[in-house]
mmCIF file of C-alpha atoms in Angstrom:
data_model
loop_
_atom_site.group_PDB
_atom_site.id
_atom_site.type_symbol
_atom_site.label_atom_id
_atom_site.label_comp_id
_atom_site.label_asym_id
_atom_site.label_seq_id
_atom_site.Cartn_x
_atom_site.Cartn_y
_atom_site.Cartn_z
ATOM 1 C CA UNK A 24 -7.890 -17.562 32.842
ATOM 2 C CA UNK A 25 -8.188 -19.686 29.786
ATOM 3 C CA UNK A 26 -11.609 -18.779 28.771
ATOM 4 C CA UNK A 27 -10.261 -15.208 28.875
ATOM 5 C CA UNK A 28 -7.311 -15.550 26.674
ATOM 6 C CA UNK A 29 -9.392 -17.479 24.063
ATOM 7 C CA UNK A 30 -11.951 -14.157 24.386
ATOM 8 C CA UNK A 31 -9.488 -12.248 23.923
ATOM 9 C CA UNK A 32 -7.802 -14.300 21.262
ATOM 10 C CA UNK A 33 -11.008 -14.465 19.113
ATOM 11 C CA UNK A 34 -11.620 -11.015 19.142
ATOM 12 C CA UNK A 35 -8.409 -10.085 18.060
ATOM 13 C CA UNK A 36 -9.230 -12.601 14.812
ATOM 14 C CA UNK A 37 -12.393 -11.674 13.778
ATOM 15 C CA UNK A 38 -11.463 -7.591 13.893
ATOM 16 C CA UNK A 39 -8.482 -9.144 11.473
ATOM 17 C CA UNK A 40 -11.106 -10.868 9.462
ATOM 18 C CA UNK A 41 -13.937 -8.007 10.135
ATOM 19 C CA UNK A 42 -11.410 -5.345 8.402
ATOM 20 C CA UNK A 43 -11.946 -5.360 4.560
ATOM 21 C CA UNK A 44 -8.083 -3.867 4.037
ATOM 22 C CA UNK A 45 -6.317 -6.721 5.919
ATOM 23 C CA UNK A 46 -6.145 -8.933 3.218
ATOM 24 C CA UNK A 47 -4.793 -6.385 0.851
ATOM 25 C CA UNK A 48 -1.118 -7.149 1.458
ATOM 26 C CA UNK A 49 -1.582 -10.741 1.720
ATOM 27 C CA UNK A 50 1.239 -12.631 -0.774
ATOM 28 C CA UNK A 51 -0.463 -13.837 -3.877
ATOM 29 C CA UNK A 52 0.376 -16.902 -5.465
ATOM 30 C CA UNK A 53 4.015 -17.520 -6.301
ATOM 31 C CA UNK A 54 4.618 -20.069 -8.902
ATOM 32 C CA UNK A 55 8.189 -20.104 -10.406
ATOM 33 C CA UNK A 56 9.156 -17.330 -9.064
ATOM 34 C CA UNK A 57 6.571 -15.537 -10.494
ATOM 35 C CA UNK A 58 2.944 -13.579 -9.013
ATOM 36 C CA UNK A 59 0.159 -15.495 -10.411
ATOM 37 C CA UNK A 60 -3.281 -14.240 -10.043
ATOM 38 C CA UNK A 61 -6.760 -16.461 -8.990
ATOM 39 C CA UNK A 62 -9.118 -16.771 -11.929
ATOM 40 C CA UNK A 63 -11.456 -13.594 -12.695
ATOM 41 C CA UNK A 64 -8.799 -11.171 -10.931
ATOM 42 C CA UNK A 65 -5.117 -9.447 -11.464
ATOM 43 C CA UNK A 66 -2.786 -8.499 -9.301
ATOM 44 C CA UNK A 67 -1.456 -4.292 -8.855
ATOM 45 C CA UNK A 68 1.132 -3.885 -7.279
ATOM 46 C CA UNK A 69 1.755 -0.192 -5.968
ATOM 47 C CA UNK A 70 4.071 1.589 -3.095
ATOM 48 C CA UNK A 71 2.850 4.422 -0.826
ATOM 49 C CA UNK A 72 5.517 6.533 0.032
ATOM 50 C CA UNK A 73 5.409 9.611 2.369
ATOM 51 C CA UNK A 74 6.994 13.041 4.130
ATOM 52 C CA UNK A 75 5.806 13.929 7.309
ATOM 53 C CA UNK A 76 7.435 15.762 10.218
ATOM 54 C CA UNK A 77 5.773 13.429 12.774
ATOM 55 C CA UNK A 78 7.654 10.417 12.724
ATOM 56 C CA UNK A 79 5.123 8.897 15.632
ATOM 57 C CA UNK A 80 1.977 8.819 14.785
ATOM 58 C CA UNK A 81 1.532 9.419 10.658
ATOM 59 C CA UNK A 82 -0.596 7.380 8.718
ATOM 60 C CA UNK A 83 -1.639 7.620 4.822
ATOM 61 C CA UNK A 84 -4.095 5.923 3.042
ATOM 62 C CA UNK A 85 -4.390 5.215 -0.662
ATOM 63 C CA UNK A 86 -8.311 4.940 -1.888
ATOM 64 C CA UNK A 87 -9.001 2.919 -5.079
ATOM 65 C CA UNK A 88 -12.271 3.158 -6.153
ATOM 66 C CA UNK A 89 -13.951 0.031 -8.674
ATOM 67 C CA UNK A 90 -15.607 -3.238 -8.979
ATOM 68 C CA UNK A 91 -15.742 -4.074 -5.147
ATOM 69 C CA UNK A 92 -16.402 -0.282 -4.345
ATOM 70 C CA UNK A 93 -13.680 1.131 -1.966
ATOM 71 C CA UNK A 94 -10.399 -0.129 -1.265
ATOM 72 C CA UNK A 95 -8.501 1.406 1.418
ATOM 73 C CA UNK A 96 -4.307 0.676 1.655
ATOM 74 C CA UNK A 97 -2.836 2.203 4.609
ATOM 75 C CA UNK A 98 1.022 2.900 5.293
ATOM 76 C CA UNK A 99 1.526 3.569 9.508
ATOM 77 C CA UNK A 100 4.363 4.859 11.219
ATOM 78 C CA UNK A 101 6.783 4.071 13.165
ATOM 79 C CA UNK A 102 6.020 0.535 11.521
ATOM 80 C CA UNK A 103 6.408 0.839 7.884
ATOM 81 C CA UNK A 104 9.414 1.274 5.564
ATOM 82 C CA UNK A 105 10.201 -0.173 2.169
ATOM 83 C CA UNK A 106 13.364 -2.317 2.027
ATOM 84 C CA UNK A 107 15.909 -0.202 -0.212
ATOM 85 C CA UNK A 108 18.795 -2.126 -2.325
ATOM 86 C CA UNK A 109 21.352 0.514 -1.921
ATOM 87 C CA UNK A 110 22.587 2.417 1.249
ATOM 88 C CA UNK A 111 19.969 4.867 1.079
ATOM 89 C CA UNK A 112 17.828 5.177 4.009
ATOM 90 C CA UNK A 113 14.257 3.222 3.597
ATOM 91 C CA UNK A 114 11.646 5.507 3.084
ATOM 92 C CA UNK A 115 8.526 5.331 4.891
ATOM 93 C CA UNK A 116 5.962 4.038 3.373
ATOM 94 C CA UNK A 117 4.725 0.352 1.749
ATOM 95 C CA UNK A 118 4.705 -1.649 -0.954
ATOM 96 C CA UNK A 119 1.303 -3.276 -1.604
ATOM 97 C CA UNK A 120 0.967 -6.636 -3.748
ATOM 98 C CA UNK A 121 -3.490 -6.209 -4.593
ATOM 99 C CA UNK A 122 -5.526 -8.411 -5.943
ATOM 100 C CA UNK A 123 -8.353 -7.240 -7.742
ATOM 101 C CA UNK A 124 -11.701 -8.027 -9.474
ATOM 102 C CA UNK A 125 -10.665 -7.635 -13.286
ATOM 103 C CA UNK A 126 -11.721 -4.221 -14.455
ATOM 104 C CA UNK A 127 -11.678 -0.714 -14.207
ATOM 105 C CA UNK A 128 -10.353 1.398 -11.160
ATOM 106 C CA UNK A 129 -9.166 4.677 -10.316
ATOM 107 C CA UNK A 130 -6.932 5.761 -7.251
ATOM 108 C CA UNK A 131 -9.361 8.547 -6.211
ATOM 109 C CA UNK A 132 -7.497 10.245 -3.724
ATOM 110 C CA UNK A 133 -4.824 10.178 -0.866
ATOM 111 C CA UNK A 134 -5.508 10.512 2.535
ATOM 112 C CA UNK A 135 -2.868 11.290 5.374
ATOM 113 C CA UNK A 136 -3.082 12.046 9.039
ATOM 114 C CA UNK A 137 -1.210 12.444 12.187
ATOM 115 C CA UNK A 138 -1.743 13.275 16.281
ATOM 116 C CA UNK A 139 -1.703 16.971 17.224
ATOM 117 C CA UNK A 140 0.695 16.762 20.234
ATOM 118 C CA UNK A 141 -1.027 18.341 23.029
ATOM 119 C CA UNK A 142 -4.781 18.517 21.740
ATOM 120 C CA UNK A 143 -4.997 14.571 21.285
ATOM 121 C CA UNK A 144 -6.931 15.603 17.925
ATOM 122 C CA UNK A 145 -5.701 14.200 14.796
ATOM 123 C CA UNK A 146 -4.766 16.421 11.254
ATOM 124 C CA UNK A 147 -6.266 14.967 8.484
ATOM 125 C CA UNK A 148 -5.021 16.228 4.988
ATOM 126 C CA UNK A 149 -6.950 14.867 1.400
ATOM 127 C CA UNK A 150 -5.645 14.829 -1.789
ATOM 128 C CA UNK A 151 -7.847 14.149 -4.858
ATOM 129 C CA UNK A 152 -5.957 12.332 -8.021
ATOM 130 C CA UNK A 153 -8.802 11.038 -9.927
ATOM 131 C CA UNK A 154 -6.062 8.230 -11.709
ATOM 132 C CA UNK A 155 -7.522 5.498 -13.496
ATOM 133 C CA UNK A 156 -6.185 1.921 -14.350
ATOM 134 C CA UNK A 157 -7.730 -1.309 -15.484
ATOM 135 C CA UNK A 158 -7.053 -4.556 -14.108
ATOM 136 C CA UNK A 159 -7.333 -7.858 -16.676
ATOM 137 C CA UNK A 160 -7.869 -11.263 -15.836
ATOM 138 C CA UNK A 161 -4.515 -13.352 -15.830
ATOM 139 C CA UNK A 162 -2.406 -9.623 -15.136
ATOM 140 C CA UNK A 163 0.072 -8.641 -13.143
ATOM 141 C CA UNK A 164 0.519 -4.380 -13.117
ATOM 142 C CA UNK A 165 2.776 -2.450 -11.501
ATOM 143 C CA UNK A 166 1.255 1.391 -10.608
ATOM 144 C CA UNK A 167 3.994 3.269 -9.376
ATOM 145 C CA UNK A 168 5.000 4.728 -6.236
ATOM 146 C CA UNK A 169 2.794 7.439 -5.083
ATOM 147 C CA UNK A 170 4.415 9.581 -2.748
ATOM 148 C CA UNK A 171 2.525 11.885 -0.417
ATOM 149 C CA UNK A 172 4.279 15.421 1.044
ATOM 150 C CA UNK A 173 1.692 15.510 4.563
ATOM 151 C CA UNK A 174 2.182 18.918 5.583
ATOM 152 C CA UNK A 175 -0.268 21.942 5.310
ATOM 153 C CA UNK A 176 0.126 22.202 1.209
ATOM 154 C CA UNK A 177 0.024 18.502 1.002
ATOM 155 C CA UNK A 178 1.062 17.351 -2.644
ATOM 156 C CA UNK A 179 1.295 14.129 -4.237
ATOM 157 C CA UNK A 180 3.681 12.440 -6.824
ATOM 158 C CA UNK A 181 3.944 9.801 -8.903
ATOM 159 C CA UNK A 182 6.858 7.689 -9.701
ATOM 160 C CA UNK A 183 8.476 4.723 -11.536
ATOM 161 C CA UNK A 184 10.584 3.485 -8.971
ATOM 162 C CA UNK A 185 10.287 -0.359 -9.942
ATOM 163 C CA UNK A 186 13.870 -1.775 -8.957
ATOM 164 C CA UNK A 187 13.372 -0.530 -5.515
ATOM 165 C CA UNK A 188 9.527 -1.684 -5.160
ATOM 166 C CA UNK A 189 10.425 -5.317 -6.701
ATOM 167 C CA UNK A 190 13.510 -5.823 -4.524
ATOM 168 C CA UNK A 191 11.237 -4.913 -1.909
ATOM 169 C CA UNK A 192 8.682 -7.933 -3.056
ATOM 170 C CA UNK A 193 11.585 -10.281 -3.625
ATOM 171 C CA UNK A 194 12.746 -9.297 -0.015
ATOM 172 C CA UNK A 195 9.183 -10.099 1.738
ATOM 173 C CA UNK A 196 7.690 -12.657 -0.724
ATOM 174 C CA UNK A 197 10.163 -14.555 -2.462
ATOM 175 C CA UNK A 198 9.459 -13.212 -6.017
ATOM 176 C CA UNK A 199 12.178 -13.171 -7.910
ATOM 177 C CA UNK A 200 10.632 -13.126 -11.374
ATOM 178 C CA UNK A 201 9.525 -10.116 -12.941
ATOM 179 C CA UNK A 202 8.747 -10.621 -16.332
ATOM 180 C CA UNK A 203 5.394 -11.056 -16.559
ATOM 181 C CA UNK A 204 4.497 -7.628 -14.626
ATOM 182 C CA UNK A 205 3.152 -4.780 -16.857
ATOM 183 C CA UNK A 206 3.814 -0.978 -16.489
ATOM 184 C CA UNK A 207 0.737 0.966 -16.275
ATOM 185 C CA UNK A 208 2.067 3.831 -14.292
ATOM 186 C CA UNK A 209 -0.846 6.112 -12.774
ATOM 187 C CA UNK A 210 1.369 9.369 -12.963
ATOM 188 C CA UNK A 211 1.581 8.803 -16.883
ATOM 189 C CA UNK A 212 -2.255 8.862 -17.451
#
């Protein structure tokens, strides 16, 4: 029985470590209060929001093409919501605190699905955006929120919605000092 737990176990680890997006959330350095980037990289920080009418089984991606190649952040439901300040419901969606290689990147496109109920198939809906940013040694950037509509006419928007992102951050991670993060928002490019 012990040998199979420990299989178990150690599969369940290496598909963690096996997954190239699972260590896309992971908290960065905090000194101070403050996100502190590794030498060579910078850290983005960006929220995927999202709209759906299947509150089950929806899932968006956000793809950042650049030095590493392909970076995929994905947002789930029921699971994900970003921590609002105010009485406001939490929208769906989640706050992601990157590190990247310093240089140049673009979020190429957004990427949403969810279960057909009944045919067990899933809808897959793709939004191009094409939205470059550039990451510098020693950086800290905040991106926006980029919020995707999933329906049939699936639309995506960009917003500055900073207070509620970094009270988010402070929430999870214990930041509580902001001043050394950048605005490069992707929706003003």
């Amino acid at each position: 029985m012990k040998k199979l737990f420990l299989i178990i176990l150690l599969g369940a680890l290496s598909a963690c470590v096996s997954n190239p997006s699972a260590n896309y959330n992971v908290m960065q350095t905090v000194e101070n209060g403050r996100l502190v980037p590794q030498a060579g990289t910078g850290i983005a920080i960006v929220s995927l929001t999202f709209t759906t009418l299947d509150r089950d089984t929806a899932e968006a991606d956000l793809q950042i093409d650049g030095v590493n190649g392909r970076t995929a952040l994905k947002a789930r439901l029921p699971s994900d919501y970003i921590r609002s300040q105010s009485n406001d419901a939490d929208p769906m969606g989640r706050v992601f605190v990157v590190s990247l290689p310093a240089g140049n990147y673009a979020l190429s496109r957004v990427v949403g699905n969810w279960l057909m109920h009944g045919s067990g198939e899933r809808n897959y809906v793709n939004v191009e955006t094409n939205k470059p940013f550039s990451i510098k040694a020693g950086e800290v950037v905040y991106l926006g929120e980029v919020h995707l509509d999933m329906n049939f006419q699936s639309t995506v928007q960009y917003k500055q919605n900073s207070t509620r992102d970094f009270h988010h951050v402070q929430r999870r991670h214990d930041v509580t000092d902001f001043s050394n993060v950048k605005n490069q928002l992707l929706g003003s490019q």
